[in-house]
CSV table of C-alpha atoms in Angstrom, one decimal:
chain,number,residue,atom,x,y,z
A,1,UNK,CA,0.0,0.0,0.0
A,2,UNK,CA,1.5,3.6,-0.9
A,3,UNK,CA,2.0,6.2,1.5
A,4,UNK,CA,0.4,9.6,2.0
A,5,UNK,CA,3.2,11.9,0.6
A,6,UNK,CA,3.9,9.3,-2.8
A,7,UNK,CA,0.4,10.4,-4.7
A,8,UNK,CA,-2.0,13.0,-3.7
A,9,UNK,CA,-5.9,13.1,-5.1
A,10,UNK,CA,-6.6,14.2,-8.2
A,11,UNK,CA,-9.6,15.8,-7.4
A,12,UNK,CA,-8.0,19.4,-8.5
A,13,UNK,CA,-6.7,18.5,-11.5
A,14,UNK,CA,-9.2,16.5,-12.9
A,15,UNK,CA,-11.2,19.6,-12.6
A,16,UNK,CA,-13.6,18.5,-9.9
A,17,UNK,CA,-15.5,21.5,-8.3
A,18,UNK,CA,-15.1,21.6,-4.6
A,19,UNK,CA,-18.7,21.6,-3.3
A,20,UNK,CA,-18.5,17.8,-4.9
A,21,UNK,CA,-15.4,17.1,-3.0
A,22,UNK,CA,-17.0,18.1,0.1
A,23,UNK,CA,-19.8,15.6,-0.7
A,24,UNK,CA,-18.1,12.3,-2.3
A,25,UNK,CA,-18.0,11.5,1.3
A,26,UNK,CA,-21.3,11.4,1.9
A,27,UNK,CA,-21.7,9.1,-0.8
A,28,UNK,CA,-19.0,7.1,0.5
A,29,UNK,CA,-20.5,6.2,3.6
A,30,UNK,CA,-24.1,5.8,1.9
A,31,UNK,CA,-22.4,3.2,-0.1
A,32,UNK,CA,-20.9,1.8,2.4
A,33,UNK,CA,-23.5,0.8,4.5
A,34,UNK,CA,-25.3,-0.5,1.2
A,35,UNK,CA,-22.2,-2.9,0.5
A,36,UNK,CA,-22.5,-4.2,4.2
A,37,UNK,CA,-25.5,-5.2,3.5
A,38,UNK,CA,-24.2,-6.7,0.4
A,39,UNK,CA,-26.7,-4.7,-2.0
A,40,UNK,CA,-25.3,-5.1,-5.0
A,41,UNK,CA,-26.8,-1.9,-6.9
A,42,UNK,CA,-28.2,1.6,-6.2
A,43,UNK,CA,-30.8,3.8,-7.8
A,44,UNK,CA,-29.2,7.9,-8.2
A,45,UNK,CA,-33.3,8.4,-5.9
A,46,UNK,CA,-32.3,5.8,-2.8
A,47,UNK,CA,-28.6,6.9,-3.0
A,48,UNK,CA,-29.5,10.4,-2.8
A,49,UNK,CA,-31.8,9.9,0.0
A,50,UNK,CA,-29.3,8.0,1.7
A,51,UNK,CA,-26.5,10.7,1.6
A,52,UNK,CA,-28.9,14.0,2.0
A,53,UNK,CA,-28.8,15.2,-1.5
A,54,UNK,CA,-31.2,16.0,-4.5
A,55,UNK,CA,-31.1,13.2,-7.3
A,56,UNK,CA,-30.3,15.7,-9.9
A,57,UNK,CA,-27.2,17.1,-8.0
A,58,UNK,CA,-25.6,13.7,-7.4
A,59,UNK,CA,-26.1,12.9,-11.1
A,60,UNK,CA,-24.1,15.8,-11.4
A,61,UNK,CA,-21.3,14.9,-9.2
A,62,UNK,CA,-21.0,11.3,-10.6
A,63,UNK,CA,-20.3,12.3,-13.8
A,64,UNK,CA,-17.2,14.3,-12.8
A,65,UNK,CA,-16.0,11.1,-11.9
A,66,UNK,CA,-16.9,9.5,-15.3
A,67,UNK,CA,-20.1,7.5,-13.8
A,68,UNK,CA,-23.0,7.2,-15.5
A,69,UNK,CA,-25.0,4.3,-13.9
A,70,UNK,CA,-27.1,1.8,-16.2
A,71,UNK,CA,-30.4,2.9,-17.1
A,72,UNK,CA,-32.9,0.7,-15.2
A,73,UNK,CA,-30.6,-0.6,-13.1
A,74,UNK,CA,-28.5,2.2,-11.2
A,75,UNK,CA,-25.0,2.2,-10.1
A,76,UNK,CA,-23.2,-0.8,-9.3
A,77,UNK,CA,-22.1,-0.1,-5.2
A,78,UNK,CA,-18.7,-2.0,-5.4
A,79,UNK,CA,-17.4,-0.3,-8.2
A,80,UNK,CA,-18.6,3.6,-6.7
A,81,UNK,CA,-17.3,2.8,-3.4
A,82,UNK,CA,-13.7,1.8,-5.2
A,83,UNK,CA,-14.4,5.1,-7.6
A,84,UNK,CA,-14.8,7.5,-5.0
A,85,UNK,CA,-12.5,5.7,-2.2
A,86,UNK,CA,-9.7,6.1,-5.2
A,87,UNK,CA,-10.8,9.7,-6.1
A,88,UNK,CA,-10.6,10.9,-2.6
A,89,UNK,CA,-7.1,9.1,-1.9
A,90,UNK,CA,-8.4,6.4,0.3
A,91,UNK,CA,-7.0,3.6,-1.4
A,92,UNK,CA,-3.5,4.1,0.2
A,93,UNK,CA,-2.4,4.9,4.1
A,94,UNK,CA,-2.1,8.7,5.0
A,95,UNK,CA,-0.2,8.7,8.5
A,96,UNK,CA,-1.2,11.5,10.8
A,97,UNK,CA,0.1,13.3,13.5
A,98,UNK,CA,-2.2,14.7,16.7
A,99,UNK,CA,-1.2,17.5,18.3
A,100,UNK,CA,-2.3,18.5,21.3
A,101,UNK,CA,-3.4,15.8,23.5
A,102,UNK,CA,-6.0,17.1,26.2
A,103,UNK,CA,-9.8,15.7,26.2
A,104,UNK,CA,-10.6,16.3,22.7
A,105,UNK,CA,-7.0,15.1,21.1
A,106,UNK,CA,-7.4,12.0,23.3
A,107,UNK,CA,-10.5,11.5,22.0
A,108,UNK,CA,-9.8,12.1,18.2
A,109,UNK,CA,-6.9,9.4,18.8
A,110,UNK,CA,-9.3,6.8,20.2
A,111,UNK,CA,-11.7,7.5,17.4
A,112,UNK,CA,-11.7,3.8,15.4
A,113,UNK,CA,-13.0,6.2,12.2
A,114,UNK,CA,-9.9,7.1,10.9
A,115,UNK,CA,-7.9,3.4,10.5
A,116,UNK,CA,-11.3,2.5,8.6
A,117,UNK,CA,-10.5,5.0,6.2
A,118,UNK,CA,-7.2,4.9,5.0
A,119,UNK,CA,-5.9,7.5,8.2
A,120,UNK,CA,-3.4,6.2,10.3
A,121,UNK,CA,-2.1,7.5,13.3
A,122,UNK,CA,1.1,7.9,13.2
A,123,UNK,CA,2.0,9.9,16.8
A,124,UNK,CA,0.3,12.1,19.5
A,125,UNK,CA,2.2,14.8,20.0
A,126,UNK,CA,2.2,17.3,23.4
A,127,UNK,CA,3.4,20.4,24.7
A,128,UNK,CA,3.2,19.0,28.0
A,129,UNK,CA,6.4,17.1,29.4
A,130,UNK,CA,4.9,15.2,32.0
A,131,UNK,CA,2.0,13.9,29.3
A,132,UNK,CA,5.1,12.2,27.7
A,133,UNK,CA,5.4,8.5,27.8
A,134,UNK,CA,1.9,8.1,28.5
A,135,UNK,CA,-0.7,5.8,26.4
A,136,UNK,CA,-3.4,6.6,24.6
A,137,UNK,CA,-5.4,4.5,22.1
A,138,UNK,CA,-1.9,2.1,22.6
A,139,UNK,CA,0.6,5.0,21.7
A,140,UNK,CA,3.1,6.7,23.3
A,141,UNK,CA,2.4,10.4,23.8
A,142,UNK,CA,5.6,12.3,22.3
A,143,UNK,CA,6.9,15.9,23.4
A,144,UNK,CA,6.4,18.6,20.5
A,145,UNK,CA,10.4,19.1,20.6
A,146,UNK,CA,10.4,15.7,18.7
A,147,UNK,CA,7.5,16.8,16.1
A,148,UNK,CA,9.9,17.1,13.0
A,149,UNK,CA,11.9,13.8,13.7
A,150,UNK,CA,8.4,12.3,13.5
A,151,UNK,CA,7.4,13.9,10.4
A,152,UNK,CA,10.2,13.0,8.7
A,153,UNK,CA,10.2,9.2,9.6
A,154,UNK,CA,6.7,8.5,9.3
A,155,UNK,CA,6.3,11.1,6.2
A,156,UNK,CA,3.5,12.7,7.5
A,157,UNK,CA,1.4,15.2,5.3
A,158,UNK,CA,-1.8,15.5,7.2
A,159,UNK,CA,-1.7,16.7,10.8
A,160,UNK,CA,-4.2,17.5,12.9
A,161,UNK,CA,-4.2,20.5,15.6
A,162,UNK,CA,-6.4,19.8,18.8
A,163,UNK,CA,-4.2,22.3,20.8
A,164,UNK,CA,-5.4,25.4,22.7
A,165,UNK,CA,-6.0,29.0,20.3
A,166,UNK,CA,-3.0,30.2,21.6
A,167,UNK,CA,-0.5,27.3,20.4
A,168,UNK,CA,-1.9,26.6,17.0
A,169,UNK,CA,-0.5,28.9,14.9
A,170,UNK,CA,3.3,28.1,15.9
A,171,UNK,CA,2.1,24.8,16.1
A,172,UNK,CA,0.5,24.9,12.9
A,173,UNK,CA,4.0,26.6,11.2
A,174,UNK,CA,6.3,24.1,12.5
A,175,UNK,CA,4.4,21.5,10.5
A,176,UNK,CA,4.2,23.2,7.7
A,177,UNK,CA,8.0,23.7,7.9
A,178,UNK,CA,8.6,20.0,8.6
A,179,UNK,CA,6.9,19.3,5.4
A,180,UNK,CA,3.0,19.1,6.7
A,181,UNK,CA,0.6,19.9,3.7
A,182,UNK,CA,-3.0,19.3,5.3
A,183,UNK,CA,-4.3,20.3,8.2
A,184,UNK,CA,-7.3,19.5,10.0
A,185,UNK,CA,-7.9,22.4,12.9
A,186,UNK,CA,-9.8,21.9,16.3
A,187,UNK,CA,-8.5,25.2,17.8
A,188,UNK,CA,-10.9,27.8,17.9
A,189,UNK,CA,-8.8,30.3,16.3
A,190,UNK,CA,-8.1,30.9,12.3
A,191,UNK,CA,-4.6,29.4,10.8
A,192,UNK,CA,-2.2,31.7,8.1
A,193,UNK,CA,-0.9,29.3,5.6
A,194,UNK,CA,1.2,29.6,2.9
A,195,UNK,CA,-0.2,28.7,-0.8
A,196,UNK,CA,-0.2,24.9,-1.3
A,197,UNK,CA,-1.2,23.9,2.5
A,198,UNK,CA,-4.9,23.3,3.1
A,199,UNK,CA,-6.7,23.6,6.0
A,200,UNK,CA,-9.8,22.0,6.8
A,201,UNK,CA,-11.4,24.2,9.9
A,202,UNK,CA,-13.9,22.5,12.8
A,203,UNK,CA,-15.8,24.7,15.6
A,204,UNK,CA,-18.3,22.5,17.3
A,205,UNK,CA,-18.8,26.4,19.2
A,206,UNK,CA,-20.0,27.6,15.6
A,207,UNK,CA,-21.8,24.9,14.5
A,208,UNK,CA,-24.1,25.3,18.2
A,209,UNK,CA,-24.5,28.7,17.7
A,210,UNK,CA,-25.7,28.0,14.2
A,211,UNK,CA,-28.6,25.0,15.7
A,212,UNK,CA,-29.1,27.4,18.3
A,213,UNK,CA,-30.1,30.3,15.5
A,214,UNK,CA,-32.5,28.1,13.9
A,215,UNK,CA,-34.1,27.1,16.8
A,216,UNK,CA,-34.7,30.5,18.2
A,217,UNK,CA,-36.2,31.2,14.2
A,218,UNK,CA,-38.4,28.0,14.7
A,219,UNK,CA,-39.7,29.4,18.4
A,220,UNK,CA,-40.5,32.7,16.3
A,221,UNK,CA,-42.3,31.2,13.5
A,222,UNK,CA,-44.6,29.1,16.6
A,223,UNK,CA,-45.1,32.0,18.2
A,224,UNK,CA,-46.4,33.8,15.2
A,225,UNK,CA,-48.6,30.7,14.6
A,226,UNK,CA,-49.7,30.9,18.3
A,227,UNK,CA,-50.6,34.7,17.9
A,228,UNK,CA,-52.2,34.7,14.7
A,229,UNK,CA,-54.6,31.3,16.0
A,230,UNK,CA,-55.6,33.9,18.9
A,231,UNK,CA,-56.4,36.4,17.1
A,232,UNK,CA,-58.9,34.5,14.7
A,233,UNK,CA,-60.2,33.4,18.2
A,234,UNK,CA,-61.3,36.2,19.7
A,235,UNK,CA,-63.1,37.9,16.3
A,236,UNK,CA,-66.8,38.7,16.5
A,237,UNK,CA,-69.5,39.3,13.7
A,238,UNK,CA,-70.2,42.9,13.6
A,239,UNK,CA,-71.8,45.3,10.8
A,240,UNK,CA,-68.9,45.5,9.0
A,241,UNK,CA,-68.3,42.0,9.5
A,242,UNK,CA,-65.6,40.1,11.5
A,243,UNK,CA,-63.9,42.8,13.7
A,244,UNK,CA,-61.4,42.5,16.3
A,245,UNK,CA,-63.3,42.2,19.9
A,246,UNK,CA,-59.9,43.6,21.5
A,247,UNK,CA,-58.8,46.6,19.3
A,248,UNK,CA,-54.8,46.5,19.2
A,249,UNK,CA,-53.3,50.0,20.8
């Protein structure tokens, strides 16, 4: 199996639009819970409602990737799994790095997600001396004064920053500098990059404020139903017909 830094996607220069990037994994684990269930072939309809898409707009995506389906019959699940595993680099092992091993980098490193994938970890990294030596998820935590050693052996070009707001950036320089192309961010802050390094950015802080947004606009919208249901209830007939029994102010 090759590793991460001997072939990279080809998702850019096959011309693939990034909003279909972001979804081929959607697909991916649509398909493959169809193929654990050994279904052998997929309708563009159930496969879009399986992955939270419109019909028309996966059709779309497939045929970047030169899938059509068979009329009648769909797409065969196998062959899409292996299409969009290969497009999206998962058919060979990407080592990662963790940096920044408190609750949440502990728990990123005990996440079983990642070896299913192609994602192997490679090290858990710290700022913290006395974290050093310890296990987690049956590795060795390492001191960040070591982070370019391991880079180099394990030829690392994903890394992923679970660190305090305050550390990433230098953290997030140093493996750039060791040779770190991809980065997945956990820190609540924003990373400068150089061109060619991309970073992949998640706030579980923004993504509550943005459920907590649509919930206040769904409490609105009832309360607007609630008013408007009261009004209607306390019309009477009059001359002019219906007519509010309580005037407003």
């Amino acid at each position: 199996m090759a590793t991460g830094r001997t072939h990279r996607p080809a998702t850019r220069s096959r011309g693939i639009p990034e909003a279909t990037v972001a979804r081929l994994p959607l697909y991916l684990r649509a398909l493959t819970a169809l193929s654990e269930r050994s279904v052998p072939t997929v309708s563009s309809e159930e496969l879009a409602t399986a992955a939270g898409v419109n019909s028309a707009k996966l059709r779309k995506d497939f045929s970047y990737l030169g899938s059509y389906g068979t009329r009648g019959v769909g797409y065969d699940v196998e062959y899409l799994v292996y299409q969009i595993s290969r497009e999206l680099g998962l058919t060979q092992d990407w080592p990662v790095v963790i940096v920044g091993i408190g609750n949440l980098g502990a728990a990123l490193a005990n996440y079983g997600g990642f070896a299913s994938r192609g994602f192997r970890v490679a090290a858990l990294i710290d700022a913290d001396a006395a974290q050093a030596g310890k296990m987690v998820a049956g590795l060795p935590i390492r001191h960040t004064d070591e982070l370019e050693s391991i880079i180099a052996d394990n030829l690392v070009s994903i890394g992923v920053i679970a660190t305090p707001a305050g550390a990433a950036q230098e953290v997030c320089d140093r493996l750039v500098a060791a040779g770190v192309t991809s980065i997945l961010n956990f820190a609540p802050t924003v990373l400068s990059v150089p061109d060619g390094v991309d970073v992949r950015k998640v706030d579980l802080s923004i993504e509550l404020q943005i459920l907590a947004f649509h919930e206040q606009r769904k409490a609105g919208e009832e309360l607007g139903e609630a008013v408007a249901t009261a009004r209607k209830a306390v019309k009477r007939p009059g001359s002019d017909g219906d007519v509010p029994a309580v005037m407003p102010v």
